[in-house]
Amino acid sequence: MQLLSYTEAHHRFRKRLREFLSTEVSPCVDQWEKDRIVPKSVWRRMGQEGFLCPTVSADYGAIGGDFLYSVIVSEELARTNHSGLFAQLHSDVVVPYIDAFASREQKAKYLPGCVSGELITAVAMTEPDAGSDLAGINTTAEEDGEEVVINGSKTFISNGINADLVIVAAKDPAVENPYEALSLYIVEDKTPGFKRGRHLDKMGMWSQDTAELFFTGCRIPKANLLGTKGQGFSMLMQKLQQERLVTSVCAQAAAEMMLEWTTNYCRQHTDAAGKPIAREQAAQFALVEMATDVKLGRTFLDKLIVEHMAGENVVVETSMAKYWITDLAKRVSQQCLDLHAEFGLTEACPVARAFRDTRVMPIFAGTNEIMKQIAGKFMGL
Ligand SMILES: Cc1cc2nc3c(=O)[nH]c(=O)nc-3n(C[C@H](O)[C@H](O)[C@H](O)COP(=O)(O)OP(=O)(O)OC[C@H]3O[C@@H](n4cnc5c(N)ncnc54)[C@H](O)[C@@H]3O)c2cc1C
């Protein structure tokens, strides 16, 4: 039984996207991994083809689709087995802040570029001394006439090098309560006082341009405030459900891919005695256990997608899914690597990169410990 109601239009979109990725992305991935970044031109190609911001209104040039189009993009990008072209972050995490909270003027100014790929976005919350605890943010935003002056630094910002627009979380130092001090601001590339720091060298996600950002006396127009001043926390909370769901979709798709590659490998390769690896009881048990977990994850996830699309509050369940499914991807990556044995440690084996890239999933978008804490709180524990 299919829980998600994909239409013919969804299927056509998936087919077109898969063809696009197989011709314009997959052949370039090895080079991008070496370069540690993807070229901006591929973002624009994604935009031209209608694959960015699929849920934004057609008034801004997007396809005006439902969340299933976002699910399709996340799943198909997972099949490319790289994390550099982080279009899900742009389309389903950052741009939704603009779509939901921006003024009519801000939407008219920014959304068409976000949809076309001319504007790549990032969201900057994390700081060297503030990760899980957003209340500990030190970056300040102080009004000065018709301008706001931002001072502080951010770290581990995805799309940090390529970003043309950054949504920055900063506090008003005059407001004591940290939950009322936080606001979100749109900072454009090339604004004086906004500089990129190091392009971070990570164990995985090599082609993803994760970076430090610095704001030193960075003056932006007051009109670049996103939503209401002092409502930053509430805006972030409203959008975190979708961020965690999208992370779960990516992790689930990665687990399914790794299992498929490994099952095929075990069928096609033989042990020293000439017997297919898949006929060994130990391999069979490992594959069956992973397949069971992957099916459990898929059922839970699809149910949550349906509920999210119906506008239901599934904060607890998305927190559970984020921790369980990203941990599932971590377990599956480990077992799949073991089943490939020495070949699994070579770059020729796709599991090697997937193993590195899925490792971060339990850490970003809210750590899995924080997910359990949120679920525990809502369960009244
Ligand atoms: C590749 C990558 C991309 C990222 N992209 C972005 C981005 O685009 N924008 C952005 O703003 N940030 C981004 N981040 C940052 C990410 O969101 C943070 O790493 C994450 O929030 C955790 O913060 P931290 O690393 O400072 O860990 P800490 O918060 O210091 O946590 C350290 C450990 O303590 C645990 N812990 C902390 N507090 C609690 C608690 N209250 N209860 C129980 N356990 C706790 C954590 O679970 C963790 O195990 C990215 C990170 C990575 C690695």
Coordinates of N, CA, C and O and ligand atoms in Angstrom, one line a residue, residues 89 123-127 130-133 155-158 202 205 210 360 363-367 369-370 373, ligand 1:
L89 N 18.5 22.1 1.5 CA 18.6 23.1 2.5 C 18.1 24.5 2.0 O 17.3 25.2 2.7
V123 N 21.5 29.5 6.1 CA 20.9 30.0 7.4 C 22.0 29.9 8.4 O 22.7 28.9 8.5
A124 N 22.3 31.0 9.1 CA 23.4 31.0 10.0 C 22.9 31.2 11.5 O 22.6 32.3 11.9
M125 N 22.8 30.1 12.2 CA 22.5 30.1 13.6 C 23.7 29.8 14.4 O 24.0 30.5 15.4
T126 N 24.4 28.7 14.1 CA 25.5 28.1 14.9 C 26.7 29.1 15.0 O 27.1 29.7 14.0
E127 N 27.2 29.2 16.2 CA 28.4 30.0 16.5 C 29.5 29.1 17.2 O 29.1 28.1 17.7
A130 N 27.9 28.5 20.4 CA 26.5 28.2 20.5 C 26.0 27.3 19.4 O 26.0 27.7 18.3
G131 N 25.8 26.0 19.8 CA 25.3 25.1 18.8 C 23.9 24.7 19.1 O 22.9 25.3 18.7
S132 N 23.8 23.6 20.0 CA 22.5 23.2 20.4 C 21.7 24.2 21.1 O 20.5 24.3 21.0
D133 N 22.4 25.0 21.9 CA 21.7 26.0 22.8 C 21.7 27.4 22.0 O 22.6 28.2 22.2
T155 N 29.6 29.7 12.5 CA 30.5 28.6 12.0 C 29.6 27.4 11.5 O 28.4 27.3 11.9
F156 N 30.2 26.6 10.7 CA 29.6 25.4 10.2 C 28.3 25.8 9.4 O 27.3 25.2 9.5
I157 N 28.4 26.8 8.5 CA 27.3 27.2 7.8 C 27.3 26.6 6.4 O 28.2 26.8 5.6
S158 N 26.3 25.7 6.1 CA 26.2 25.1 4.8 C 25.9 26.1 3.7 O 25.2 27.0 3.9
K202 N 36.1 18.9 6.1 CA 35.4 17.9 7.0 C 35.7 16.5 6.6 O 36.2 16.2 5.5
M205 N 31.0 14.9 3.4 CA 30.3 16.0 2.7 C 31.4 16.9 2.0 O 31.3 18.2 2.2
T210 N 30.8 24.1 3.5 CA 30.5 24.5 4.9 C 31.6 25.5 5.3 O 32.8 25.2 5.2
V360 N 27.3 12.7 9.4 CA 26.9 14.0 10.0 C 25.5 14.1 10.4 O 25.0 14.9 11.2
I363 N 24.1 14.6 13.7 CA 24.6 15.8 14.4 C 23.9 17.1 13.9 O 23.6 17.9 14.8
F364 N 23.8 17.3 12.6 CA 23.2 18.6 12.2 C 21.6 18.5 12.3 O 21.0 17.5 12.6
A365 N 21.0 19.7 12.0 CA 19.6 19.8 12.1 C 19.1 19.5 13.5 O 17.9 19.0 13.7
G366 N 19.9 19.8 14.5 CA 19.5 19.5 15.9 C 20.1 18.1 16.2 O 19.8 17.1 15.5
T367 N 21.0 18.0 17.2 CA 21.6 16.6 17.4 C 20.5 15.6 17.9 O 19.5 16.0 18.4
E369 N 20.6 13.8 20.4 CA 20.3 13.9 21.8 C 19.2 15.0 22.1 O 18.3 14.8 22.9
I370 N 19.4 16.1 21.3 CA 18.4 17.1 21.5 C 17.0 16.7 21.0 O 16.0 17.0 21.6
Q373 N 15.5 14.8 23.7 CA 15.1 15.8 24.8 C 13.7 16.4 24.4 O 12.9 16.5 25.3
Ligands
LIG1 C1 28.2 19.6 8.1 C2 27.5 20.5 9.0 C3 26.6 21.5 8.4 C4 26.0 22.4 9.3 N1 25.2 23.3 8.7 C5 24.7 24.3 9.5 C6 24.0 25.4 8.9 O1 23.8 25.5 7.7 N2 23.6 26.4 9.8 C7 23.8 26.4 11.1 O2 23.3 27.3 11.8 N3 24.4 25.3 11.7 C8 24.9 24.3 10.9 N4 25.6 23.3 11.5 C9 25.8 23.2 12.9 C10 24.9 22.2 13.6 O3 23.6 22.6 13.6 C11 25.5 22.0 15.0 O4 26.7 21.2 14.9 C12 24.6 21.3 16.0 O5 23.5 22.2 16.3 C13 25.3 20.9 17.3 O6 25.9 22.0 17.8 P1 27.5 21.8 18.3 O7 28.2 21.1 17.2 O8 28.0 23.1 18.8 O9 27.4 20.7 19.5 P2 27.0 21.0 21.0 O10 25.7 21.8 21.1 O11 28.2 21.7 21.7 O12 26.8 19.6 21.6 C14 27.9 18.7 21.9 C15 27.3 17.4 22.4 O13 26.5 17.6 23.6 C16 25.2 17.2 23.4 N5 24.3 18.2 24.0 C17 24.3 19.5 23.9 N6 23.3 20.1 24.6 C18 22.6 19.0 25.2 C19 21.5 18.9 26.0 N7 20.8 20.0 26.4 N8 21.1 17.7 26.3 C20 21.7 16.6 25.9 N9 22.8 16.6 25.1 C21 23.2 17.8 24.8 C22 25.0 17.2 21.9 O14 24.0 16.3 21.5 C23 26.4 16.7 21.4 O15 26.5 15.4 21.5 C24 26.2 22.3 10.7 C25 27.0 21.3 11.2 C26 27.7 20.4 10.4 C27 28.6 19.4 11.0

